PDB file of C-alpha atoms in Angstrom:
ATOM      1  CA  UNK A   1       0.000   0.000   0.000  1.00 60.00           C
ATOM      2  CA  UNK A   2       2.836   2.230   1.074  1.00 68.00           C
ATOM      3  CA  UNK A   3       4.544   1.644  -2.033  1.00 69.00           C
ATOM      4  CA  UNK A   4       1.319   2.175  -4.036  1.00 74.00           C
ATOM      5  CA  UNK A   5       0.947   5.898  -2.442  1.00 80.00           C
ATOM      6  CA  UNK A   6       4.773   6.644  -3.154  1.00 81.00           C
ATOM      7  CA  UNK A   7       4.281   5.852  -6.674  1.00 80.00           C
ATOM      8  CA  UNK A   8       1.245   7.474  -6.861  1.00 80.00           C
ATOM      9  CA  UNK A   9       2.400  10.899  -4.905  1.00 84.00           C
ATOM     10  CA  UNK A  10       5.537  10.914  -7.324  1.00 86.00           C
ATOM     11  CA  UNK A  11       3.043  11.050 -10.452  1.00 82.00           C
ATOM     12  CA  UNK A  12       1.030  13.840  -8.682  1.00 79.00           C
ATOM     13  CA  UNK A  13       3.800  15.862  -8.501  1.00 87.00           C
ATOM     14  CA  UNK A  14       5.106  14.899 -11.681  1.00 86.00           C
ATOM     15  CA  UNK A  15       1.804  16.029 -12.995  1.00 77.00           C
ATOM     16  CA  UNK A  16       1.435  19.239 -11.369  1.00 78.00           C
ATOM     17  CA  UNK A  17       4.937  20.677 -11.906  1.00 80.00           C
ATOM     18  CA  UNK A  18       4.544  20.094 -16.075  1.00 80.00           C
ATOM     19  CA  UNK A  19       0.968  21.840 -15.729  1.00 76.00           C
ATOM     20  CA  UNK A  20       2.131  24.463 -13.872  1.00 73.00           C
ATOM     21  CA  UNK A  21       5.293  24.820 -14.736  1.00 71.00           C
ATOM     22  CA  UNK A  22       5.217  24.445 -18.179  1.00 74.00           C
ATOM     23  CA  UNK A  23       1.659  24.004 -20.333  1.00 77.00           C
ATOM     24  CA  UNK A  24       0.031  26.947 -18.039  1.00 72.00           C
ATOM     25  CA  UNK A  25       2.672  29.532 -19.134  1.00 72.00           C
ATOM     26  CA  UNK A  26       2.536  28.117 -23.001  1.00 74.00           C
ATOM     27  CA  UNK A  27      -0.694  28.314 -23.062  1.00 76.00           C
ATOM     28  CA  UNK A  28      -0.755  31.969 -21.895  1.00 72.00           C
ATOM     29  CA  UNK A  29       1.915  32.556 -24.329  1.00 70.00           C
ATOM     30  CA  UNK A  30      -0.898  30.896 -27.514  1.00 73.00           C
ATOM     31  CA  UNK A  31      -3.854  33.035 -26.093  1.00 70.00           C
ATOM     32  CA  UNK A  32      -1.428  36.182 -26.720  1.00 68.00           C
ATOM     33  CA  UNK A  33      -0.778  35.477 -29.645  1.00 70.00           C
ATOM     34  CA  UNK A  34      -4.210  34.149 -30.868  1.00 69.00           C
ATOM     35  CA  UNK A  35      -6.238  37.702 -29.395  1.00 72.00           C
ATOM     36  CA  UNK A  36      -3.387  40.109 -29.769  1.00 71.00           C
ATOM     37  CA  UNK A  37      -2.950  38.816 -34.091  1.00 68.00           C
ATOM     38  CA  UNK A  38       0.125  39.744 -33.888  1.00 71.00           C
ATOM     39  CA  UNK A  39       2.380  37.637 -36.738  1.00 74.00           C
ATOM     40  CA  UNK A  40       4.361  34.691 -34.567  1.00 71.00           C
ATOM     41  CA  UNK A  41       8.345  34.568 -34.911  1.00 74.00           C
ATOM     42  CA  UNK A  42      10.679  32.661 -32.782  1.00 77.00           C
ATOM     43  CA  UNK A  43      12.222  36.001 -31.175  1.00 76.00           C
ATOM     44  CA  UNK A  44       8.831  37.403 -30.532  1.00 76.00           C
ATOM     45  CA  UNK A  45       7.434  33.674 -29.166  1.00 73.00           C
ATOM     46  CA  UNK A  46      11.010  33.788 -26.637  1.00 75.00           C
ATOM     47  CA  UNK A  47       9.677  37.241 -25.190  1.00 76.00           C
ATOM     48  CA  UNK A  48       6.082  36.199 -24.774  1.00 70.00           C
ATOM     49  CA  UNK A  49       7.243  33.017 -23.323  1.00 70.00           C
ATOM     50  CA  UNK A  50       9.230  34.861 -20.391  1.00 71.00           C
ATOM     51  CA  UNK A  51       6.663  37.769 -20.264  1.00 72.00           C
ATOM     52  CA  UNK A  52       4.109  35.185 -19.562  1.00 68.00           C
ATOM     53  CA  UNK A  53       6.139  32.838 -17.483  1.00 67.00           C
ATOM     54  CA  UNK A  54       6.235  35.662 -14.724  1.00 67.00           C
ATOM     55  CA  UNK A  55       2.822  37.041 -15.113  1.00 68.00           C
ATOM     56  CA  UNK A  56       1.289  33.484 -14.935  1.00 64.00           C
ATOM     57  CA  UNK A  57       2.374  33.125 -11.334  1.00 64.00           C
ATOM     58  CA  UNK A  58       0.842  36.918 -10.229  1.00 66.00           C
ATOM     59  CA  UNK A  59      -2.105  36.885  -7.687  1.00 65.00           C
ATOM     60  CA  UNK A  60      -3.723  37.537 -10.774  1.00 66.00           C
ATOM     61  CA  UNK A  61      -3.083  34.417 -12.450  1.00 66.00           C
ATOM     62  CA  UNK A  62      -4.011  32.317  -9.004  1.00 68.00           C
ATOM     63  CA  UNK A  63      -7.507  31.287 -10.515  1.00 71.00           C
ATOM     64  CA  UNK A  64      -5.902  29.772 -13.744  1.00 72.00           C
ATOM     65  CA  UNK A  65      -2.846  28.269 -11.582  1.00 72.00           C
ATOM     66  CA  UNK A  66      -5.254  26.274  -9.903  1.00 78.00           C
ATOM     67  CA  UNK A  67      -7.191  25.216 -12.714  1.00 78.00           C
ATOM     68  CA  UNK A  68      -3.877  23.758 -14.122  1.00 75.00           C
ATOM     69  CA  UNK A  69      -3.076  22.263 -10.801  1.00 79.00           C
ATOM     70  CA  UNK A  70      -6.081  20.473 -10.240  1.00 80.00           C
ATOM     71  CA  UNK A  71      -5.567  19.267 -14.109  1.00 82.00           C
ATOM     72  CA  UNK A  72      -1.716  17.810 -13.069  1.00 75.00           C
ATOM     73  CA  UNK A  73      -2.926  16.227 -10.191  1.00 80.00           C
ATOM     74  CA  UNK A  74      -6.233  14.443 -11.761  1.00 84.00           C
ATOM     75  CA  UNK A  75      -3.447  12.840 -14.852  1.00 85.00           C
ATOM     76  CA  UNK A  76      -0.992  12.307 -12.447  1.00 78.00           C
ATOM     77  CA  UNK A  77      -3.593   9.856 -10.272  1.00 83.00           C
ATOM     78  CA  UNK A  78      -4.732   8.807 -13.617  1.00 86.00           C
ATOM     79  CA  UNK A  79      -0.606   8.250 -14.860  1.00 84.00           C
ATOM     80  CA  UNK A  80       0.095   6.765 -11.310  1.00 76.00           C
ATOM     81  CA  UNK A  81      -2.978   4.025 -11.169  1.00 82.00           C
ATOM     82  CA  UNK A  82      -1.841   2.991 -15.333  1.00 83.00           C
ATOM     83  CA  UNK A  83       1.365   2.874 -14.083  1.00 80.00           C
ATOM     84  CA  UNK A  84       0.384   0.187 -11.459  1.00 76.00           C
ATOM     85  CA  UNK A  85      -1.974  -1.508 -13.209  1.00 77.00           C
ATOM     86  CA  UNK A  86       0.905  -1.980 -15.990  1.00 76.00           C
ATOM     87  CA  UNK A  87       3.405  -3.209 -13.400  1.00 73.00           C
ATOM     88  CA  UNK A  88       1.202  -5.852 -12.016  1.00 71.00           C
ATOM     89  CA  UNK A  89       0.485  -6.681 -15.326  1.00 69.00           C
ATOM     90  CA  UNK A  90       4.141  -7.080 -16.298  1.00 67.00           C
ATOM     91  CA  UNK A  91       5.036  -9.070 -13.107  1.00 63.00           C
ATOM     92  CA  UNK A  92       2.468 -11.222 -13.735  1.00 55.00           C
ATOM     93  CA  UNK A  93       3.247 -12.123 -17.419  1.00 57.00           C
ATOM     94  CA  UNK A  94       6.944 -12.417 -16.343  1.00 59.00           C
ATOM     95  CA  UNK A  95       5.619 -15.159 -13.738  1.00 50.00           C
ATOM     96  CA  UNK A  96       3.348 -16.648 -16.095  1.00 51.00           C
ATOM     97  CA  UNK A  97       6.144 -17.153 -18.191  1.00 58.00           C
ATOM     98  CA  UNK A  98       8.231 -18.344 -16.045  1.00 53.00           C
ATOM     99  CA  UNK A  99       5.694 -20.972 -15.065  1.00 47.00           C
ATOM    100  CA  UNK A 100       5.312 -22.129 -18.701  1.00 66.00           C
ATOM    101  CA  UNK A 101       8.694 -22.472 -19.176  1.00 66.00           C
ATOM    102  CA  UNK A 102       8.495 -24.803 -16.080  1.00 69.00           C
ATOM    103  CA  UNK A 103       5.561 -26.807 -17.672  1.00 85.00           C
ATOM    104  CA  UNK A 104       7.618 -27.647 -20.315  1.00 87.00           C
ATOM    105  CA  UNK A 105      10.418 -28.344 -18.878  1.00 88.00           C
ATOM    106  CA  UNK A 106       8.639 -30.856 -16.957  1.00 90.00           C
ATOM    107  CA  UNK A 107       6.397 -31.931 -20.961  1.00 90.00           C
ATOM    108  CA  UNK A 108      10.181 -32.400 -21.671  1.00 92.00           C
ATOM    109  CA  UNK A 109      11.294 -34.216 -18.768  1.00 92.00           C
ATOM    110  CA  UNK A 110       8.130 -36.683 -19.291  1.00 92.00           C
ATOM    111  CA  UNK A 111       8.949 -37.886 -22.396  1.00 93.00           C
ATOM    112  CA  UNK A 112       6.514 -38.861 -25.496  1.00 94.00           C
ATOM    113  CA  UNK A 113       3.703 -39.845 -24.732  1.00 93.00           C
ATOM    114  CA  UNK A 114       0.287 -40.494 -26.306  1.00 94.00           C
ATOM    115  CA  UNK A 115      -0.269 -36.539 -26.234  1.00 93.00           C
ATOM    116  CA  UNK A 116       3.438 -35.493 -26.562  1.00 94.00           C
ATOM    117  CA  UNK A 117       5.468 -35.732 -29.688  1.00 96.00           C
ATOM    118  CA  UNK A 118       8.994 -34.704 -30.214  1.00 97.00           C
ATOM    119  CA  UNK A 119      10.425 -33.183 -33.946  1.00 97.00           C
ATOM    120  CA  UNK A 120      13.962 -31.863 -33.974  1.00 97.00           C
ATOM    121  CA  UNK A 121      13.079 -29.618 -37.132  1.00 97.00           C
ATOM    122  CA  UNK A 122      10.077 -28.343 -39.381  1.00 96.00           C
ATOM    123  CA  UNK A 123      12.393 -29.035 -42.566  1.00 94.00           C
ATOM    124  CA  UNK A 124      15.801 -29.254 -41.779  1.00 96.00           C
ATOM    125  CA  UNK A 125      17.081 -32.286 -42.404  1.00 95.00           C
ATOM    126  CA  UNK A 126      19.782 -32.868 -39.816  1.00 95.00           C
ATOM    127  CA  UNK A 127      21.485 -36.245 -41.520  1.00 93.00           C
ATOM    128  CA  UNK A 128      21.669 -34.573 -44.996  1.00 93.00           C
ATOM    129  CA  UNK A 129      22.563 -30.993 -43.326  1.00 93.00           C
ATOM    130  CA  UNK A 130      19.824 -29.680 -45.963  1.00 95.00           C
ATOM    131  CA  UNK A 131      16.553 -28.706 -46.125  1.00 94.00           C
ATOM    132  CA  UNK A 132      13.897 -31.018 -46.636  1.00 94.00           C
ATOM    133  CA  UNK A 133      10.677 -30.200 -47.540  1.00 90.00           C
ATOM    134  CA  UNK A 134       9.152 -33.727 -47.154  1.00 92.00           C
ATOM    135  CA  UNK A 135       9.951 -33.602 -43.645  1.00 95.00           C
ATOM    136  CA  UNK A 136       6.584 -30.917 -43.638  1.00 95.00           C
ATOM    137  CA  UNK A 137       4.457 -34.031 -44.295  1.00 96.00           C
ATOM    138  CA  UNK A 138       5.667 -35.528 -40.875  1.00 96.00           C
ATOM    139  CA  UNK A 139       4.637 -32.203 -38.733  1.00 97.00           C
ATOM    140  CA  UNK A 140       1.434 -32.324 -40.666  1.00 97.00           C
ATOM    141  CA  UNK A 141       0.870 -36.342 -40.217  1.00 97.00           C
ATOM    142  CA  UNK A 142       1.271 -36.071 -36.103  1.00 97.00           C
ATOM    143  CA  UNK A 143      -1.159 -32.565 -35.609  1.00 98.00           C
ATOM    144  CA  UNK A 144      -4.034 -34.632 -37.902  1.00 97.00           C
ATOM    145  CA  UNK A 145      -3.286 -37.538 -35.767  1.00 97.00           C
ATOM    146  CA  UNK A 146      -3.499 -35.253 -32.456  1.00 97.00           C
ATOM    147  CA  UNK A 147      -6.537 -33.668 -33.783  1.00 97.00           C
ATOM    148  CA  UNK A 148      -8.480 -37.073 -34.338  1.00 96.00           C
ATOM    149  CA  UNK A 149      -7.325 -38.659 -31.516  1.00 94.00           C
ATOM    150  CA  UNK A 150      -7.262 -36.284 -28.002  1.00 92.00           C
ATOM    151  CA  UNK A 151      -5.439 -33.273 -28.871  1.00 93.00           C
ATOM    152  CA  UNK A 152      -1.849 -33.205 -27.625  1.00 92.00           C
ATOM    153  CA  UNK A 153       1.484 -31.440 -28.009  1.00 93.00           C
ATOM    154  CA  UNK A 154       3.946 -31.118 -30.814  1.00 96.00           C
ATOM    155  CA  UNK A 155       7.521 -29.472 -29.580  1.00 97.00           C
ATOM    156  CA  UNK A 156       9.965 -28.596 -32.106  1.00 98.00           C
ATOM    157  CA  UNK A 157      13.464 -28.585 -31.759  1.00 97.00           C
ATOM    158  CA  UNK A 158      13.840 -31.541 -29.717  1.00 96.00           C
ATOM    159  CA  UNK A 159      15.147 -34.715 -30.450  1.00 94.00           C
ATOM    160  CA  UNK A 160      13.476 -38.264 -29.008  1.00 91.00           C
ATOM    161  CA  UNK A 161      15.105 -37.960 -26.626  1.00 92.00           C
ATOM    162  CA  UNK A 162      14.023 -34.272 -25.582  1.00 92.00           C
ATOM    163  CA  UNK A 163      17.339 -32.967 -25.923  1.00 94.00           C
ATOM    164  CA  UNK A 164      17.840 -29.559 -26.933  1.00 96.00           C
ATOM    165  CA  UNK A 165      18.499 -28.808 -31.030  1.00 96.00           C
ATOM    166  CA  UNK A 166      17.178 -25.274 -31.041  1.00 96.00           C
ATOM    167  CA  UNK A 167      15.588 -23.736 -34.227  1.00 97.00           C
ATOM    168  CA  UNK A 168      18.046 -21.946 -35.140  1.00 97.00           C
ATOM    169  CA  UNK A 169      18.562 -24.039 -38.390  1.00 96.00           C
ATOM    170  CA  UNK A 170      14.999 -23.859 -39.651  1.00 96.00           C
ATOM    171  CA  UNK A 171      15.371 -20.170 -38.964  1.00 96.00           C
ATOM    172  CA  UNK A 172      18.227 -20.164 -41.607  1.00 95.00           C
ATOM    173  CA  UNK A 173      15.768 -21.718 -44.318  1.00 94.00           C
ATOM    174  CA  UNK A 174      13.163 -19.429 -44.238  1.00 94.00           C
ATOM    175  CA  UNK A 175      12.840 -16.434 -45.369  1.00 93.00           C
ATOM    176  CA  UNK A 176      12.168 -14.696 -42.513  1.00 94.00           C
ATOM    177  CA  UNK A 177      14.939 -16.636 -40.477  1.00 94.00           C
ATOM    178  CA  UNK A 178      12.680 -15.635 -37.144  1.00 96.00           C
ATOM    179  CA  UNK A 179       9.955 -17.046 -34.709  1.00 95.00           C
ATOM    180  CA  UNK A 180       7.355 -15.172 -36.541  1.00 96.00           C
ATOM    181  CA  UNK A 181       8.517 -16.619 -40.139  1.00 96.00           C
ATOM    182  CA  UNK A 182       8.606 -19.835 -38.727  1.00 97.00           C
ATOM    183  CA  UNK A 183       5.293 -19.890 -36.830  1.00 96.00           C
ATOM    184  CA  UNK A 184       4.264 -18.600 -40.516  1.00 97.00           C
ATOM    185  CA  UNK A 185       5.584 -21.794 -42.013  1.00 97.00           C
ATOM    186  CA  UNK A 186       3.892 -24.258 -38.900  1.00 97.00           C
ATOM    187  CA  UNK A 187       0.345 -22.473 -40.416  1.00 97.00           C
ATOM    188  CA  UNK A 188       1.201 -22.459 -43.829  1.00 97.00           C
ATOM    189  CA  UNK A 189       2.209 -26.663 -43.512  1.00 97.00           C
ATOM    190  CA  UNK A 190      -1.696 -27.156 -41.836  1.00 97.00           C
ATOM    191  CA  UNK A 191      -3.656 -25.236 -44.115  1.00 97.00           C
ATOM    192  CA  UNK A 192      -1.767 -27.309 -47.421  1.00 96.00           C
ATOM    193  CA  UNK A 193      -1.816 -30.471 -46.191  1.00 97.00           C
ATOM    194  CA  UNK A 194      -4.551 -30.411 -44.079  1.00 97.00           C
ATOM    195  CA  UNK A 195      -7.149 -27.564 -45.083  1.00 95.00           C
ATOM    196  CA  UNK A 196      -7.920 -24.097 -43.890  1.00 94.00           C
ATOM    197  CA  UNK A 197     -10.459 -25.306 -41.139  1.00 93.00           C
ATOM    198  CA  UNK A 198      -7.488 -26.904 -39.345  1.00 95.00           C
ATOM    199  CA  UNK A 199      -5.506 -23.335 -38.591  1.00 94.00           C
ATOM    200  CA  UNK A 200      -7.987 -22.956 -36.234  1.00 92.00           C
ATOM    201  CA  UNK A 201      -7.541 -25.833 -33.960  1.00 92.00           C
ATOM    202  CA  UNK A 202      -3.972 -25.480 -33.353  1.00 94.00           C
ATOM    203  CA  UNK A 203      -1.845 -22.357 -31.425  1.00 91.00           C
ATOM    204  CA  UNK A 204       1.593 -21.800 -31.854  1.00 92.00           C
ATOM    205  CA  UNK A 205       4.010 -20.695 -28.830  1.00 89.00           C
ATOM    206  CA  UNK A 206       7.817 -20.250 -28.234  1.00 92.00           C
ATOM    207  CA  UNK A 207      10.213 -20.867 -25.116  1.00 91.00           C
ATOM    208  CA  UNK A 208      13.778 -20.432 -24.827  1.00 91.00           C
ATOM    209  CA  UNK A 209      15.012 -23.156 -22.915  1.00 90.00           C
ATOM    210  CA  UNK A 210      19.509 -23.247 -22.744  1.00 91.00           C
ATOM    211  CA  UNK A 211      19.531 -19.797 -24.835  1.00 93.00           C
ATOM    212  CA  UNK A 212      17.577 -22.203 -27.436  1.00 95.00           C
ATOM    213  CA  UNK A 213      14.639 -21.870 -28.902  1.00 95.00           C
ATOM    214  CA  UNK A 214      11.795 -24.286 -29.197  1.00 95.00           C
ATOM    215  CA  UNK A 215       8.436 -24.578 -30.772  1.00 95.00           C
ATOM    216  CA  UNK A 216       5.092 -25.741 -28.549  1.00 93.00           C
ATOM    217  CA  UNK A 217       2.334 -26.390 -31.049  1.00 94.00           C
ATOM    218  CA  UNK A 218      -0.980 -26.640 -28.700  1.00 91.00           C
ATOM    219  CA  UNK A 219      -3.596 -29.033 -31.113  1.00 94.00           C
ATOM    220  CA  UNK A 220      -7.109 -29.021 -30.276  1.00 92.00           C
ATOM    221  CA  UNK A 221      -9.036 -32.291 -30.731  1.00 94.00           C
ATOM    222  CA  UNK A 222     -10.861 -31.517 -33.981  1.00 93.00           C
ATOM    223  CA  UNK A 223     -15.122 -32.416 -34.237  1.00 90.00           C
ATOM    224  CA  UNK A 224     -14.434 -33.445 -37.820  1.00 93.00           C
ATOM    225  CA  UNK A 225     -12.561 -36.541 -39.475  1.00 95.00           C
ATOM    226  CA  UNK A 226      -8.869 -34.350 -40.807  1.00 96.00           C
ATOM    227  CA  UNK A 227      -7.201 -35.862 -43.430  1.00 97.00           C
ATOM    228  CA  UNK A 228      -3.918 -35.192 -44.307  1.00 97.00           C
ATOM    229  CA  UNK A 229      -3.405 -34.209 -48.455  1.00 94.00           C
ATOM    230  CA  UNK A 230       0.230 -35.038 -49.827  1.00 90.00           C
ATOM    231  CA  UNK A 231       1.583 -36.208 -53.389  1.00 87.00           C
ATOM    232  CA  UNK A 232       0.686 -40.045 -52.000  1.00 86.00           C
ATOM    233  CA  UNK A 233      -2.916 -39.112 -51.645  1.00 91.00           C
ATOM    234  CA  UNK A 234      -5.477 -38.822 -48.328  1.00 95.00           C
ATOM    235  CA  UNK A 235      -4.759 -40.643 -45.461  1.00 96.00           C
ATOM    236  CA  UNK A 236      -6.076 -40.642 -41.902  1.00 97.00           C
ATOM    237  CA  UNK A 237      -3.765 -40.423 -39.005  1.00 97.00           C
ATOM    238  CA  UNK A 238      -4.823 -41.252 -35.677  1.00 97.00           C
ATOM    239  CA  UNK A 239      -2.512 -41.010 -32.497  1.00 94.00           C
ATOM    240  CA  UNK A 240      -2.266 -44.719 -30.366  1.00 91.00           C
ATOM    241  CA  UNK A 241       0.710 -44.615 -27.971  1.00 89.00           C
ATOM    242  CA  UNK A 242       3.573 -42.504 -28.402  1.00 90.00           C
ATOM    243  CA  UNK A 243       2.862 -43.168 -32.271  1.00 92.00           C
ATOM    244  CA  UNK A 244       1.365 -41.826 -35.401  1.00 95.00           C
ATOM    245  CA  UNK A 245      -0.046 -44.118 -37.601  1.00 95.00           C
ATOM    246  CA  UNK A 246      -2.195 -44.202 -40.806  1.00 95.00           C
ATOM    247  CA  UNK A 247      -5.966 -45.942 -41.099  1.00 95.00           C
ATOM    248  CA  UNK A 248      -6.853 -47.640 -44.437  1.00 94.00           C
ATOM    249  CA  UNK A 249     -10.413 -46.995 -45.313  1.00 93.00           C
ATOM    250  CA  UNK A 250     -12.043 -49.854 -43.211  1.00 94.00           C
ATOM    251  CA  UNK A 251     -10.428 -48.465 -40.556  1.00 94.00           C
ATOM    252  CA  UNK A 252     -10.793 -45.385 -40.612  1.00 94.00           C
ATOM    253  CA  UNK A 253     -14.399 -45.611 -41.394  1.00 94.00           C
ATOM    254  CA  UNK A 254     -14.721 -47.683 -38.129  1.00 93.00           C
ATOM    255  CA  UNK A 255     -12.243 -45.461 -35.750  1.00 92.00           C
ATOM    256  CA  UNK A 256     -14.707 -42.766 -36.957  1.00 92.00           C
ATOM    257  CA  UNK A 257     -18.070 -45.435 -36.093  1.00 90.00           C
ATOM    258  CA  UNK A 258     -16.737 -45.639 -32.761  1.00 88.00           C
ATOM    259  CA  UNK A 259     -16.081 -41.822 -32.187  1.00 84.00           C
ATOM    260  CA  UNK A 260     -19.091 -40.723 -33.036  1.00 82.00           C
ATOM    261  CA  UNK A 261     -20.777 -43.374 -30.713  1.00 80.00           C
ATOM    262  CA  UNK A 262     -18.447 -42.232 -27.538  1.00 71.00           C
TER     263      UNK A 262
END
């Protein structure tokens, strides 16, 4: 609370001392000039300005001075509470943050699972040392089989064994070489190979674990069957262990009996 006042008191003052000190007397110095129509220059403005400046604290002037006052002190309560609010705000995030960063840490620690998948690139292949775009089919292959299964996790820039790679070489193949260009590139893989509709299901987020970057892509369980569209035709993936696998029609058509049933 005490701390709260302090900051608050400081903006007051802050707030009073520019109205008073400063837009009172400039603001005496535009009224002369406005009702006198006298032509402005910068010499004649300078002379006003100190004219004014000494008039504007005369008994005279004590009506106005309080006016402005009252004005300083109103925006520096108003200045004082934003600047609290946005503190608390900023702590908050920071903590959040922090606490994410622990969540995955611990997603990390855990393993694969039925709801957690590891990738160590989007399309970099690491044994060639080039990039590979059918390496995009994979990313899209486990979010379908997230989304018709129970939702789950995709991190990027981890190998199976949930050691740190970093993104830093899928950065260099794009052409914006950054987070945004590459969460860009996650939205631009769903919507090809598995249709618009699927953009929505799926949020992108980024953590710097080491001084290395890493991808979290959150997938939503999705209401309707996704397939997944590539140059070997439509498949359906579904997610059963630590695994994606494919469904040939039968199956699929029965995995989908089932769902709609539960």
């Amino acid at each position: 609370m005490a701390k709260r006042l302090k900051i608050i008191s400081t903006h007051v003052l802050v707030g009073i001392s520019v109205f008073y000190f400063i837009v009172h007397p400039i603001t005496m110095v535009v009224y002369w000039f406005e009702f006198s129509g006298t032509p402005f220059t910068w010499g004649l403005f300078q002379q006003v300005l100190k004219e004014r400046l000494l008039n504007s604290f005369s008994f005279d002037m004590v009506g106005m001075m309080s006016v402005f006052t009252v004005l300083g002190a109103v925006l520096g309560v108003l200045s004082g509470f934003f600047w609290i609010s946005f503190n608390r705000k900023n702590n908050l995030l920071e903590k959040h943050d922090h606490l994410l960063k622990r969540d995955v840490s611990q997603i990390i620690a855990d393993g694969e699972t039925e709801r957690v998948e590891f990738k160590s690139s989007l399309r970099y292949d690491y044994l060639n040392k080039n990039t590979n775009r059918n390496l995009e089919v994979v990313i899209a292959k486990t979010i379908a089989g997230f989304m018709n299964s129970k939702g789950g996790k995709l991190l990027i820039g981890l190998d199976d064994e949930g050691g740190l790679l970093g993104l830093q070489n899928d950065f260099a193949t794009l052409k914006h070489k950054n987070r945004d260009g590459f969460e860009r590139e996650v939205f631009r893989i769903i919507k090809q190979y598995l249709g618009r509709e699927a953009c929505y299901k799926n949020r992108v987020f980024f953590y710097q674990l080491e001084s290395k970057d890493i991808c979290l892509v959150d997938v939503e369980i999705s209401s309707i069957p996704i397939y997944v569209d590539s140059t070997k035709g439509t498949t359906f993936y579904v997610r059963t262990g630590n695994a994606t696998y494919p469904l040939s029609v039968k199956e699929t058509v029965e995995y989908l009996k089932i769902q709609k049933q539960q």
